[in-house]
CSV table of C-alpha atoms in Angstrom, one decimal:
chain,number,residue,atom,x,y,z
A,259,MET,CA,0.2,-0.1,-0.1
A,260,ALA,CA,3.0,2.2,-0.3
A,261,GLU,CA,2.5,5.1,-2.6
A,262,SER,CA,4.7,8.0,-3.0
A,263,ALA,CA,8.0,9.3,-3.5
A,264,ARG,CA,6.5,12.7,-2.9
A,265,ALA,CA,4.8,12.0,0.5
A,266,HIS,CA,7.5,11.2,3.0
A,267,THR,CA,8.3,10.6,6.7
A,268,ALA,CA,10.4,13.2,8.5
A,269,ALA,CA,12.6,11.8,11.3
A,270,HIS,CA,12.3,13.3,14.8
A,271,PRO,CA,13.9,13.1,18.1
A,272,PRO,CA,13.3,9.9,20.4
A,273,GLY,CA,10.0,9.8,22.0
A,274,ARG,CA,8.0,11.9,19.1
A,275,SER,CA,6.1,10.5,16.5
A,276,LYS,CA,7.5,10.6,12.8
A,277,VAL,CA,5.7,12.8,10.7
A,278,LEU,CA,3.9,12.6,7.5
A,279,THR,CA,4.6,15.5,5.0
A,280,SER,CA,2.6,15.8,1.5
A,281,TYR,CA,3.4,18.2,-1.1
A,282,ASP,CA,1.5,20.4,-3.7
A,283,PRO,CA,2.6,18.0,-7.2
A,284,ARG,CA,2.3,21.3,-9.1
A,285,THR,CA,5.0,23.2,-7.1
A,286,GLY,CA,6.5,20.7,-4.8
A,287,GLU,CA,5.9,22.9,-1.5
A,288,ALA,CA,4.8,21.2,1.6
A,289,VAL,CA,1.0,21.7,2.1
A,290,GLY,CA,0.9,19.8,5.6
A,291,ASP,CA,2.4,17.4,8.3
A,292,HIS,CA,0.5,14.6,9.5
A,293,PRO,CA,0.9,12.0,12.2
A,294,ILE,CA,2.1,8.6,11.1
A,295,MET,CA,-0.1,6.4,13.7
A,296,GLY,CA,0.8,3.1,14.6
A,297,THR,CA,-0.9,0.0,15.8
A,298,GLY,CA,-1.8,1.2,19.1
A,299,GLU,CA,-3.2,4.5,17.8
A,300,VAL,CA,-5.2,2.4,15.1
A,301,THR,CA,-6.2,0.0,17.9
A,302,ARG,CA,-7.3,2.8,20.2
A,303,THR,CA,-9.3,4.5,17.6
A,304,VAL,CA,-10.9,1.4,16.4
A,305,ARG,CA,-12.3,1.0,20.3
A,306,ALA,CA,-13.7,4.4,20.5
A,307,ALA,CA,-15.3,3.6,17.0
A,308,ARG,CA,-17.1,0.7,18.6
A,309,GLN,CA,-18.2,2.7,21.6
A,310,ALA,CA,-19.5,5.2,19.2
A,311,GLU,CA,-21.2,2.6,16.9
A,312,LYS,CA,-23.4,1.6,19.7
A,313,TRP,CA,-25.1,5.1,20.1
A,314,TRP,CA,-25.4,5.5,16.3
A,315,THR,CA,-26.9,2.1,15.7
A,316,SER,CA,-29.5,2.9,18.9
A,317,ILE,CA,-31.0,6.2,17.3
A,318,GLY,CA,-32.3,4.3,14.4
A,319,PHE,CA,-32.7,5.4,10.6
A,320,ALA,CA,-34.6,8.4,11.6
A,321,GLY,CA,-32.1,9.5,14.0
A,322,ARG,CA,-28.9,8.7,11.5
A,323,ARG,CA,-31.0,10.7,8.8
A,324,ARG,CA,-31.0,13.8,10.8
A,325,TRP,CA,-27.4,13.5,11.7
A,326,LEU,CA,-26.1,13.0,8.4
A,327,LEU,CA,-28.2,15.7,6.3
A,328,ASP,CA,-26.6,18.0,9.0
A,329,TRP,CA,-23.3,16.8,8.1
A,330,LYS,CA,-24.0,17.2,4.7
A,331,ARG,CA,-25.0,20.9,5.1
A,332,ALA,CA,-22.0,21.6,7.0
A,333,ILE,CA,-19.7,20.0,4.3
A,334,ALA,CA,-21.9,22.0,1.9
A,335,ARG,CA,-21.4,25.4,3.6
A,336,ASN,CA,-17.5,24.7,3.9
A,337,ALA,CA,-17.2,23.2,0.4
A,338,SER,CA,-14.7,25.9,-0.8
A,339,GLU,CA,-12.1,24.8,2.2
A,340,LEU,CA,-12.4,21.3,1.2
A,341,VAL,CA,-12.0,22.1,-2.5
A,342,GLU,CA,-8.8,24.1,-1.7
A,343,THR,CA,-7.3,21.5,0.4
A,344,VAL,CA,-8.3,18.9,-2.7
A,345,CYS,CA,-6.5,21.5,-5.1
A,346,ALA,CA,-3.2,21.7,-2.9
A,347,GLU,CA,-2.9,18.1,-2.4
A,348,THR,CA,-3.7,16.7,-6.1
A,349,GLY,CA,-3.1,19.6,-8.2
A,350,LYS,CA,-6.3,19.4,-9.7
A,351,PRO,CA,-8.1,22.4,-11.6
A,352,GLU,CA,-10.5,24.1,-9.1
A,353,VAL,CA,-13.5,23.2,-11.2
A,354,ASP,CA,-12.7,19.2,-10.9
A,355,ALA,CA,-12.3,19.4,-7.2
A,356,ALA,CA,-15.8,21.3,-6.9
A,357,ILE,CA,-17.5,18.4,-9.3
A,358,GLU,CA,-15.9,16.0,-6.9
A,359,VAL,CA,-17.3,17.3,-3.7
A,360,MET,CA,-20.7,18.1,-5.2
A,361,LEU,CA,-20.8,14.4,-6.1
A,362,ALA,CA,-19.6,13.3,-2.8
A,363,VAL,CA,-22.7,15.5,-0.9
A,364,GLU,CA,-25.1,14.0,-3.5
A,365,ASN,CA,-24.3,10.7,-2.5
A,366,LEU,CA,-24.6,11.3,1.1
A,367,ASP,CA,-28.0,13.0,0.7
A,368,TRP,CA,-29.1,9.9,-1.1
A,369,ALA,CA,-27.7,7.2,1.4
A,370,ALA,CA,-29.2,9.4,4.3
A,371,ARG,CA,-32.8,9.9,2.7
A,372,ASN,CA,-32.8,6.0,1.3
A,373,ALA,CA,-31.5,3.9,4.1
A,374,GLU,CA,-34.4,3.0,5.9
A,375,SER,CA,-36.3,2.0,2.5
A,376,ALA,CA,-33.6,-0.4,1.6
A,377,LEU,CA,-32.5,-1.8,4.7
A,378,GLY,CA,-35.7,-1.6,6.9
A,379,ARG,CA,-37.5,-4.6,7.8
A,380,ARG,CA,-40.1,-5.7,5.3
A,381,ARG,CA,-42.5,-8.7,5.1
A,382,LEU,CA,-41.9,-11.7,3.0
A,383,GLY,CA,-44.1,-14.3,1.2
A,384,SER,CA,-44.7,-17.9,2.1
A,385,THR,CA,-45.8,-20.9,0.5
A,386,TRP,CA,-49.1,-23.0,0.9
A,387,LEU,CA,-47.0,-25.4,3.5
A,388,THR,CA,-45.6,-22.5,5.7
A,389,ARG,CA,-49.0,-19.9,5.4
A,390,ASN,CA,-48.6,-20.1,9.2
A,391,GLN,CA,-45.4,-18.6,9.2
A,392,ARG,CA,-45.0,-14.8,9.1
A,393,ALA,CA,-41.4,-14.1,7.5
A,394,SER,CA,-39.7,-10.6,7.3
A,395,VAL,CA,-36.0,-9.6,6.7
A,396,GLY,CA,-34.2,-6.8,7.5
A,397,TYR,CA,-30.5,-5.5,7.3
A,398,LEU,CA,-28.6,-4.4,10.5
A,399,PRO,CA,-25.1,-2.6,10.8
A,400,LEU,CA,-21.7,-4.7,10.6
A,401,GLY,CA,-20.2,-2.6,13.5
A,402,VAL,CA,-17.1,-0.8,12.2
A,403,VAL,CA,-15.8,-0.3,8.8
A,404,GLY,CA,-12.4,0.8,7.7
A,405,VAL,CA,-12.1,2.6,4.9
A,406,LEU,CA,-8.8,2.8,2.8
A,407,GLY,CA,-9.1,5.7,0.3
A,408,PRO,CA,-7.2,6.3,-2.7
A,409,TRP,CA,-5.3,9.5,-4.1
A,410,ASN,CA,-7.1,10.2,-7.5
A,411,ASN,CA,-10.5,11.3,-6.2
A,412,PRO,CA,-10.0,11.5,-2.5
A,413,VAL,CA,-13.3,12.9,-1.4
A,414,PHE,CA,-15.7,11.2,-4.0
A,415,THR,CA,-14.3,7.8,-4.0
A,416,PRO,CA,-13.6,7.1,-0.3
A,417,MET,CA,-17.4,9.1,0.6
A,418,SER,CA,-18.8,6.3,-1.8
A,419,SER,CA,-18.1,3.9,1.2
A,420,ILE,CA,-18.2,6.5,4.3
A,421,ALA,CA,-21.5,7.8,3.4
A,422,TYR,CA,-23.2,4.2,2.8
A,423,ALA,CA,-21.4,2.8,5.8
A,424,MET,CA,-22.7,5.4,8.1
A,425,ALA,CA,-26.3,5.5,6.7
A,426,ALA,CA,-26.5,1.7,7.2
A,427,GLY,CA,-25.7,2.3,11.1
A,428,ASN,CA,-21.7,1.6,11.2
A,429,ALA,CA,-18.9,3.7,12.6
A,430,VAL,CA,-16.0,4.4,10.4
A,431,VAL,CA,-12.6,4.5,10.7
A,432,PHE,CA,-11.0,6.3,7.2
A,433,LYS,CA,-7.2,5.9,6.2
A,434,PRO,CA,-6.7,8.4,3.4
A,435,SER,CA,-4.0,8.0,1.0
A,436,GLU,CA,-0.7,9.4,2.4
A,437,LEU,CA,-0.7,11.8,-0.7
A,438,THR,CA,-4.2,13.1,0.5
A,439,SER,CA,-4.0,12.9,4.5
A,440,GLY,CA,-5.2,16.7,4.7
A,441,VAL,CA,-8.7,15.5,3.0
A,442,GLY,CA,-9.2,12.9,5.1
A,443,VAL,CA,-8.5,14.8,8.2
A,444,TRP,CA,-10.8,17.6,7.0
A,445,LEU,CA,-13.7,15.2,6.6
A,446,ALA,CA,-13.4,13.5,9.9
A,447,ASP,CA,-13.0,17.0,11.3
A,448,SER,CA,-16.2,18.2,9.9
A,449,TRP,CA,-18.0,15.3,11.6
A,450,ALA,CA,-16.1,16.0,14.9
A,451,ARG,CA,-17.5,19.6,15.1
A,452,LEU,CA,-20.9,18.7,14.7
A,453,ALA,CA,-20.7,15.6,17.0
A,454,PRO,CA,-17.6,16.0,19.3
A,455,ASN,CA,-18.5,13.3,21.8
A,456,GLN,CA,-19.6,10.6,19.3
A,457,PRO,CA,-16.7,9.6,16.9
A,458,VAL,CA,-18.8,7.9,14.5
A,459,LEU,CA,-16.3,8.9,11.7
A,460,GLN,CA,-12.6,9.2,12.4
A,461,ALA,CA,-9.2,9.6,10.5
A,462,VAL,CA,-6.0,8.0,11.0
A,463,THR,CA,-3.1,9.1,8.8
A,464,GLY,CA,-0.2,7.5,8.1
A,465,ASP,CA,1.8,5.4,5.5
A,466,ALA,CA,1.4,1.8,4.4
A,467,GLY,CA,2.1,0.5,7.9
A,468,THR,CA,-1.0,2.4,9.3
A,469,GLY,CA,-3.0,1.0,6.7
A,470,VAL,CA,-1.6,-2.6,7.4
A,471,ALA,CA,-2.5,-2.1,11.2
A,472,LEU,CA,-6.1,-0.8,10.2
A,473,CYS,CA,-6.2,-4.1,8.0
A,474,ARG,CA,-5.3,-6.0,11.3
A,475,ALA,CA,-7.5,-4.1,13.6
A,476,ARG,CA,-10.4,-6.8,13.2
A,477,VAL,CA,-12.8,-4.1,12.0
A,478,ASP,CA,-16.2,-5.8,10.5
A,479,LYS,CA,-15.3,-5.2,7.0
A,480,ILE,CA,-12.6,-3.2,4.9
A,481,ALA,CA,-13.4,-0.9,2.0
A,482,TYR,CA,-10.4,-0.3,-0.3
A,483,ALA,CA,-9.9,1.7,-3.5
A,484,GLY,CA,-6.7,1.6,-5.3
A,485,PRO,CA,-3.9,0.1,-7.4
A,486,GLU,CA,-4.2,-3.6,-7.9
A,487,ALA,CA,-1.0,-4.6,-6.3
A,488,GLY,CA,-2.5,-2.6,-2.9
A,489,ALA,CA,-5.9,-4.6,-3.6
A,490,ARG,CA,-4.1,-7.9,-3.6
A,491,GLU,CA,-2.2,-7.2,-0.4
A,492,VAL,CA,-5.3,-5.8,1.5
A,493,ILE,CA,-7.0,-9.1,0.6
A,494,SER,CA,-4.2,-10.9,1.8
A,495,LEU,CA,-4.0,-9.2,5.3
A,496,CYS,CA,-7.6,-9.2,5.9
A,497,ALA,CA,-7.6,-13.0,5.0
A,498,GLN,CA,-5.6,-13.7,8.2
A,499,THR,CA,-8.5,-12.1,10.3
A,500,MET,CA,-11.3,-13.2,8.0
A,501,THR,CA,-12.3,-9.7,7.7
A,502,PRO,CA,-14.4,-9.3,4.5
A,503,VAL,CA,-13.4,-6.9,1.7
A,504,VAL,CA,-15.1,-4.6,-0.7
A,505,VAL,CA,-12.4,-3.5,-3.4
A,506,GLU,CA,-12.3,-0.9,-6.4
A,507,ARG,CA,-9.4,-1.3,-8.4
A,508,ALA,CA,-7.6,1.2,-10.4
A,509,GLY,CA,-7.4,1.5,-13.9
A,510,LYS,CA,-10.0,2.6,-16.6
A,511,GLY,CA,-12.6,0.9,-19.2
A,512,SER,CA,-13.5,0.5,-22.6
A,513,MET,CA,-16.0,2.3,-25.0
A,514,VAL,CA,-17.7,0.9,-28.0
A,515,VAL,CA,-18.6,3.2,-31.1
A,516,GLN,CA,-21.1,1.5,-33.3
A,517,VAL,CA,-21.7,2.4,-36.9
A,518,ASP,CA,-24.5,4.8,-36.3
A,519,ALA,CA,-22.8,6.4,-33.2
A,520,LYS,CA,-23.2,10.2,-33.4
A,521,LEU,CA,-19.5,10.8,-33.7
A,522,ASP,CA,-19.3,14.1,-32.2
A,523,ASP,CA,-20.6,13.1,-29.1
A,524,ALA,CA,-18.6,9.8,-28.9
A,525,ALA,CA,-15.3,11.7,-29.3
A,526,GLU,CA,-16.1,14.1,-26.9
A,527,ALA,CA,-16.8,11.5,-24.2
A,528,ALA,CA,-13.9,9.4,-25.3
A,529,VAL,CA,-11.4,12.5,-24.9
A,530,PHE,CA,-12.9,13.4,-21.7
A,531,GLY,CA,-12.9,10.4,-20.1
A,532,ALA,CA,-9.5,9.5,-21.2
A,533,MET,CA,-8.0,12.9,-20.1
A,534,SER,CA,-10.1,14.5,-17.4
A,535,ASN,CA,-8.5,14.2,-14.1
A,536,ALA,CA,-5.1,13.7,-16.2
A,537,GLY,CA,-6.5,10.2,-16.8
A,538,GLN,CA,-6.5,9.1,-13.0
A,539,SER,CA,-10.2,8.5,-12.9
A,540,PRO,CA,-11.2,4.8,-12.6
A,541,ALA,CA,-14.7,5.4,-14.2
A,542,GLY,CA,-13.0,6.9,-17.3
A,543,ILE,CA,-11.7,5.3,-20.6
A,544,GLN,CA,-8.6,3.8,-21.7
A,545,ARG,CA,-9.5,2.1,-25.0
A,546,ALA,CA,-12.0,3.0,-27.9
A,547,TYR,CA,-13.1,0.0,-30.1
A,548,VAL,CA,-14.4,1.7,-33.2
A,549,ALA,CA,-16.4,0.2,-36.1
A,550,GLU,CA,-14.2,-0.1,-38.9
A,551,SER,CA,-16.8,1.9,-41.3
A,552,VAL,CA,-16.3,5.1,-39.0
A,553,TYR,CA,-13.1,4.7,-37.6
A,554,GLU,CA,-11.3,7.5,-39.6
A,555,PRO,CA,-13.8,10.0,-38.8
A,556,PHE,CA,-14.2,9.4,-35.2
A,557,LEU,CA,-10.3,9.4,-35.3
A,558,GLU,CA,-10.2,13.0,-37.0
A,559,ARG,CA,-12.5,14.2,-34.1
A,560,VAL,CA,-10.5,12.8,-31.4
A,561,VAL,CA,-7.6,14.3,-32.5
A,562,ALA,CA,-9.0,17.8,-33.0
A,563,GLN,CA,-10.3,17.4,-29.6
A,564,ALA,CA,-7.2,16.2,-27.6
A,565,ARG,CA,-5.1,18.7,-29.3
A,566,LYS,CA,-7.2,21.6,-27.8
A,567,LEU,CA,-6.1,20.0,-24.5
A,568,ARG,CA,-3.5,21.7,-22.2
A,569,PRO,CA,-2.3,20.4,-18.6
A,570,GLY,CA,-1.0,22.8,-15.7
A,571,GLY,CA,-1.2,24.2,-12.5
A,572,ASP,CA,-3.6,27.5,-13.5
A,573,ARG,CA,-7.1,28.0,-13.7
A,574,LYS,CA,-7.2,27.6,-17.5
A,575,ALA,CA,-5.7,24.5,-17.6
A,576,SER,CA,-7.5,21.4,-18.6
A,577,TYR,CA,-6.2,19.2,-16.0
A,578,GLY,CA,-3.8,18.8,-13.7
A,579,PRO,CA,-0.6,16.8,-12.9
A,580,MET,CA,0.0,13.1,-12.2
A,581,ILE,CA,-0.7,13.0,-8.4
A,582,LEU,CA,1.6,10.1,-8.1
A,583,GLU,CA,4.7,10.7,-9.0
A,584,ALA,CA,5.6,6.9,-9.9
A,585,GLN,CA,2.5,6.7,-12.4
A,586,ILE,CA,4.6,8.9,-14.8
A,587,GLU,CA,7.2,6.1,-15.3
A,588,VAL,CA,4.3,3.7,-15.6
A,589,VAL,CA,2.7,5.8,-18.4
A,590,ARG,CA,5.9,6.3,-20.0
A,591,ARG,CA,6.6,2.3,-20.3
A,592,GLN,CA,3.2,1.9,-21.6
A,593,VAL,CA,3.4,4.3,-24.4
A,594,THR,CA,7.1,2.8,-25.2
A,595,ASP,CA,5.7,-0.6,-25.3
A,596,ALA,CA,3.0,0.4,-27.5
A,597,LEU,CA,4.9,2.1,-30.0
A,598,ALA,CA,7.5,-0.6,-30.2
A,599,ARG,CA,4.7,-3.3,-30.6
A,600,GLY,CA,3.6,-1.2,-33.8
A,601,GLY,CA,1.1,1.0,-32.3
A,602,ARG,CA,0.8,5.0,-33.7
A,603,ALA,CA,0.9,7.8,-31.7
A,604,VAL,CA,-1.5,10.6,-33.7
A,605,VAL,CA,-1.6,13.0,-30.7
A,606,GLY,CA,1.6,13.4,-28.5
A,607,GLY,CA,3.9,10.6,-27.8
A,608,LEU,CA,7.0,10.0,-25.8
A,609,GLU,CA,7.6,13.9,-26.3
A,610,SER,CA,4.2,14.7,-23.8
A,611,PHE,CA,6.1,14.0,-20.8
A,612,ARG,CA,7.2,17.2,-18.9
A,613,GLU,CA,6.9,16.1,-15.5
A,614,PRO,CA,4.7,16.3,-13.3
A,615,TYR,CA,2.8,16.9,-16.3
A,616,ILE,CA,1.9,14.6,-19.2
A,617,GLU,CA,0.4,16.1,-22.4
A,618,PRO,CA,-2.4,14.1,-24.2
A,619,ILE,CA,-1.6,11.3,-26.1
A,620,VAL,CA,-3.8,9.4,-28.6
A,621,LEU,CA,-2.5,6.0,-29.6
A,622,THR,CA,-3.9,3.8,-32.6
A,623,ASP,CA,-3.2,0.3,-34.0
A,624,VAL,CA,-2.2,-0.7,-30.8
A,625,PRO,CA,-1.7,-4.5,-30.3
A,626,GLU,CA,-4.1,-6.1,-27.7
A,627,GLU,CA,-1.0,-7.8,-26.0
A,628,SER,CA,0.6,-4.3,-25.3
A,629,LEU,CA,1.0,-2.9,-21.9
A,630,ALA,CA,-1.1,0.3,-22.8
A,631,ILE,CA,-4.2,-2.2,-23.0
A,632,THR,CA,-3.1,-4.8,-20.7
A,633,GLY,CA,-1.8,-2.5,-18.0
A,634,GLU,CA,-3.6,-0.8,-15.3
A,635,ALA,CA,-4.3,2.6,-17.1
A,636,VAL,CA,-3.8,5.9,-15.1
A,637,GLY,CA,-2.8,8.7,-17.1
A,638,PRO,CA,-4.0,10.7,-20.1
A,639,VAL,CA,-3.9,8.2,-22.7
A,640,LEU,CA,-6.4,7.1,-25.3
A,641,VAL,CA,-6.2,4.1,-27.3
A,642,VAL,CA,-8.4,4.0,-30.4
A,643,ASN,CA,-8.5,0.6,-32.4
A,644,ARG,CA,-10.8,-0.4,-35.0
A,645,VAL,CA,-13.0,-3.4,-35.0
A,646,ALA,CA,-14.7,-5.4,-37.9
A,647,THR,CA,-18.0,-6.4,-35.8
A,648,MET,CA,-19.2,-5.6,-32.5
A,649,ASP,CA,-18.7,-9.1,-31.5
A,650,GLU,CA,-14.8,-8.3,-31.8
A,651,ALA,CA,-15.3,-5.6,-29.8
A,652,VAL,CA,-16.9,-7.7,-26.7
A,653,GLU,CA,-14.4,-10.4,-27.3
A,654,ARG,CA,-11.5,-7.7,-26.8
A,655,ILE,CA,-13.0,-6.1,-24.0
A,656,ASN,CA,-13.7,-9.3,-22.0
A,657,ALA,CA,-10.2,-10.5,-22.7
A,658,ALA,CA,-8.5,-7.6,-20.9
A,659,ASP,CA,-10.8,-8.3,-17.8
A,660,HIS,CA,-10.5,-4.8,-16.3
A,661,GLY,CA,-12.5,-1.5,-16.2
A,662,LEU,CA,-15.6,-0.5,-14.4
A,663,THR,CA,-17.6,1.0,-17.1
A,664,VAL,CA,-18.1,0.4,-20.7
A,665,PRO,CA,-19.9,3.2,-22.7
A,666,VAL,CA,-21.7,2.2,-25.5
A,667,PHE,CA,-22.4,4.9,-28.5
A,668,SER,CA,-25.3,3.9,-30.9
A,669,ARG,CA,-28.5,5.9,-32.3
A,670,ASP,CA,-30.1,2.5,-31.9
A,671,VAL,CA,-30.5,2.3,-27.9
A,672,SER,CA,-33.0,-0.7,-28.2
A,673,ALA,CA,-30.3,-3.1,-29.3
A,674,VAL,CA,-27.4,-2.0,-26.6
A,675,PRO,CA,-28.7,-4.2,-23.4
A,676,GLU,CA,-28.3,-7.1,-25.5
A,677,LEU,CA,-24.8,-6.1,-26.2
A,678,ALA,CA,-24.2,-5.3,-22.6
A,679,GLU,CA,-25.2,-8.6,-21.1
A,680,ARG,CA,-22.5,-10.3,-23.2
A,681,ILE,CA,-19.7,-7.8,-21.8
A,682,ARG,CA,-18.0,-8.8,-18.5
A,683,THR,CA,-18.3,-5.5,-16.6
A,684,GLY,CA,-20.5,-3.9,-13.9
A,685,VAL,CA,-21.7,-0.7,-15.6
A,686,VAL,CA,-22.8,-0.2,-19.4
A,687,THR,CA,-23.7,3.5,-20.1
A,688,ILE,CA,-25.3,4.5,-23.4
A,689,ASN,CA,-24.2,7.4,-25.2
A,690,SER,CA,-22.6,9.0,-22.2
A,691,SER,CA,-19.5,8.2,-20.3
A,692,MET,CA,-18.7,9.5,-16.6
A,693,THR,CA,-21.9,11.1,-16.1
A,694,TYR,CA,-23.6,7.9,-14.4
A,695,ALA,CA,-21.1,8.5,-11.4
A,696,GLY,CA,-23.6,11.1,-10.8
A,697,ILE,CA,-26.6,8.9,-10.3
A,698,PRO,CA,-26.4,7.8,-6.5
A,699,SER,CA,-29.1,5.1,-6.8
A,700,LEU,CA,-27.1,3.6,-9.5
A,701,PRO,CA,-25.0,0.7,-8.0
A,702,PHE,CA,-21.7,0.1,-9.5
A,703,GLY,CA,-18.8,-2.4,-9.0
A,704,GLY,CA,-16.5,-4.7,-10.9
A,705,VAL,CA,-16.1,-8.3,-12.1
A,706,GLY,CA,-13.4,-10.5,-12.2
A,707,GLU,CA,-10.2,-9.3,-10.8
A,708,TYR,CA,-11.7,-5.3,-11.1
A,709,GLY,CA,-13.5,-5.6,-8.0
A,710,GLN,CA,-15.5,-7.2,-5.4
A,711,GLY,CA,-18.8,-5.6,-4.2
A,712,HIS,CA,-20.7,-2.8,-4.8
A,713,ALA,CA,-20.8,1.0,-4.3
A,714,HIS,CA,-24.1,3.5,-4.3
A,715,GLY,CA,-27.3,2.6,-4.2
A,716,GLU,CA,-29.1,0.2,-2.3
A,717,ALA,CA,-26.5,-2.2,-3.1
A,718,GLY,CA,-23.9,0.0,-1.5
A,719,LEU,CA,-25.9,0.3,1.7
A,720,ARG,CA,-26.7,-3.4,1.9
A,721,GLU,CA,-22.9,-3.9,1.3
A,722,PHE,CA,-22.4,-2.5,4.8
A,723,SER,CA,-25.1,-4.4,6.5
A,724,ARG,CA,-25.7,-7.8,7.4
A,725,THR,CA,-29.1,-9.7,6.8
A,726,LEU,CA,-31.5,-10.9,9.7
A,727,ALA,CA,-34.1,-12.9,8.4
A,728,ILE,CA,-37.0,-13.7,11.1
A,729,ALA,CA,-39.7,-16.2,10.8
A,730,ARG,CA,-42.7,-16.3,13.1
A,731,LYS,CA,-45.3,-19.0,13.9
A,732,GLN,CA,-48.8,-17.5,13.9
A,733,TYR,CA,-51.1,-20.5,14.3
A,734,ARG,CA,-51.0,-24.2,14.2
A,735,ALA,CA,-50.9,-25.1,10.8
A,736,PRO,CA,-54.0,-27.2,9.2
A,737,VAL,CA,-51.5,-29.2,7.4
A,738,ASN,CA,-48.6,-30.1,9.7
A,739,LEU,CA,-45.5,-31.8,8.3
A,740,SER,CA,-43.2,-30.6,10.9
A,741,THR,CA,-43.4,-33.3,13.4
A,742,PHE,CA,-43.1,-36.8,13.9
A,743,ASP,CA,-46.4,-37.1,15.1
A,744,ARG,CA,-48.1,-36.1,11.7
A,745,HIS,CA,-51.4,-37.8,10.6
A,746,PRO,CA,-51.2,-39.7,7.5
A,747,ARG,CA,-54.3,-37.7,6.1
A,748,HIS,CA,-52.2,-34.6,6.3
A,749,LEU,CA,-49.3,-36.3,4.1
A,750,ARG,CA,-52.1,-37.5,1.6
A,751,ILE,CA,-53.5,-33.8,1.5
A,752,ALA,CA,-50.3,-32.5,0.7
A,753,ARG,CA,-49.2,-34.8,-2.1
A,754,ILE,CA,-52.4,-33.9,-3.7
A,755,ILE,CA,-51.9,-30.4,-3.4
A,756,PHE,CA,-48.2,-30.7,-4.5
A,757,ARG,CA,-49.0,-32.4,-7.7
A,758,LEU,CA,-52.0,-30.1,-8.4
A,759,ARG,CA,-49.5,-27.0,-7.9
A,760,HIS,CA,-46.3,-28.8,-9.6
A,761,GLY,CA,-47.4,-31.6,-11.7
A,762,ARG,CA,-49.9,-30.2,-14.2
A,763,ILE,CA,-48.7,-28.8,-17.7
């Protein structure tokens, strides 16, 4: 779970904790110091969370809704502070940081207002054999949830777990990325100001060791978002204590452009999905598979749009720097490999790297075995490859086995669901790319190695809940087979009813 050459620990005299210093990736200036919390501090934090969770559970859905909506209003009123913190720690343009905060608040609002309808106890039907039973199902909190946040979307992505876990009745211990510790502290402090004596949300700051301590702290579930290597480490650590894990891996998905697509809209979505947030959004687009007959005009539109973009640290920049310094070399290796295998750069190329920024890069004719396709994509790079048929597009998407979302562009929207059902992905969008993330009720999650579990929607609320089913006998059954003293007549009646219900054509 180690992340950065930019965030580092500073040594101090004996008896004093080490400190994690984070830096603005645009300027290299220090933006904050945060303590590196060890096992003891993490354990104490989890213990406090368990006490707070008892109160949080006891106030019920209505009480939690009031508190969460108050918290939502507090975040919204002070959103400019949070946006400023995000910009300082990630280098994102202000508009990108503001959108991220707004999306997070929308999810918090939805989770607070819909938790009871999704998780509250409801009656279930029974069969003729059990009509004397009254059955119901409800969902209870797990207890304490640990959240390990990423650096690319340090508010929106972890809040997709924090908000839903809290709405379900859990206390949360949040370990932000070491690159964005200030964001995590800000969120936890905003809750602490609202409920100073009830630490339902707490932040623990530190390096990879702090994340390991949280995984080993016997919380009731861990939610992780980040690179594949970190995902495998978290799963391995949690397996030692049988702690369940929900995982959102990094990387980007694919898009499909059919012959009847509106090419201007498709090109706009492809470029935005690949380049926004410097290509560091898991909901983004790594590669576009384009029907042969529209490949050339689509590529022309992509090239024209990509050439207009300019990364930088000022307000007019299209996107900001690479947040994680080590990712620059990952992107460079992927581009180098793609070109060496016969791919062509139609926008940018190896000359596009001017650290900490990467100019837009558009590649085409990239072999499917190249790192630019098989690797975990994080960077402002778009691969555009032609396909002869939609079956070929599906085959290529499924072969790579990564990606959260697949946008499909076509005028014939009625035909897309059939195509979507053949793609191994968690979300398919039609004629749009990343806007689905603004629909809080829409669950999303990966398949295969991409991810485990879901975020958002009712599925996101139930991700942080346990099922409790209750069945109650209301009266003595007229036909009672659940006894050794059953009457032969009851069995004859049961057989007749069974044949009438299930044996007739």
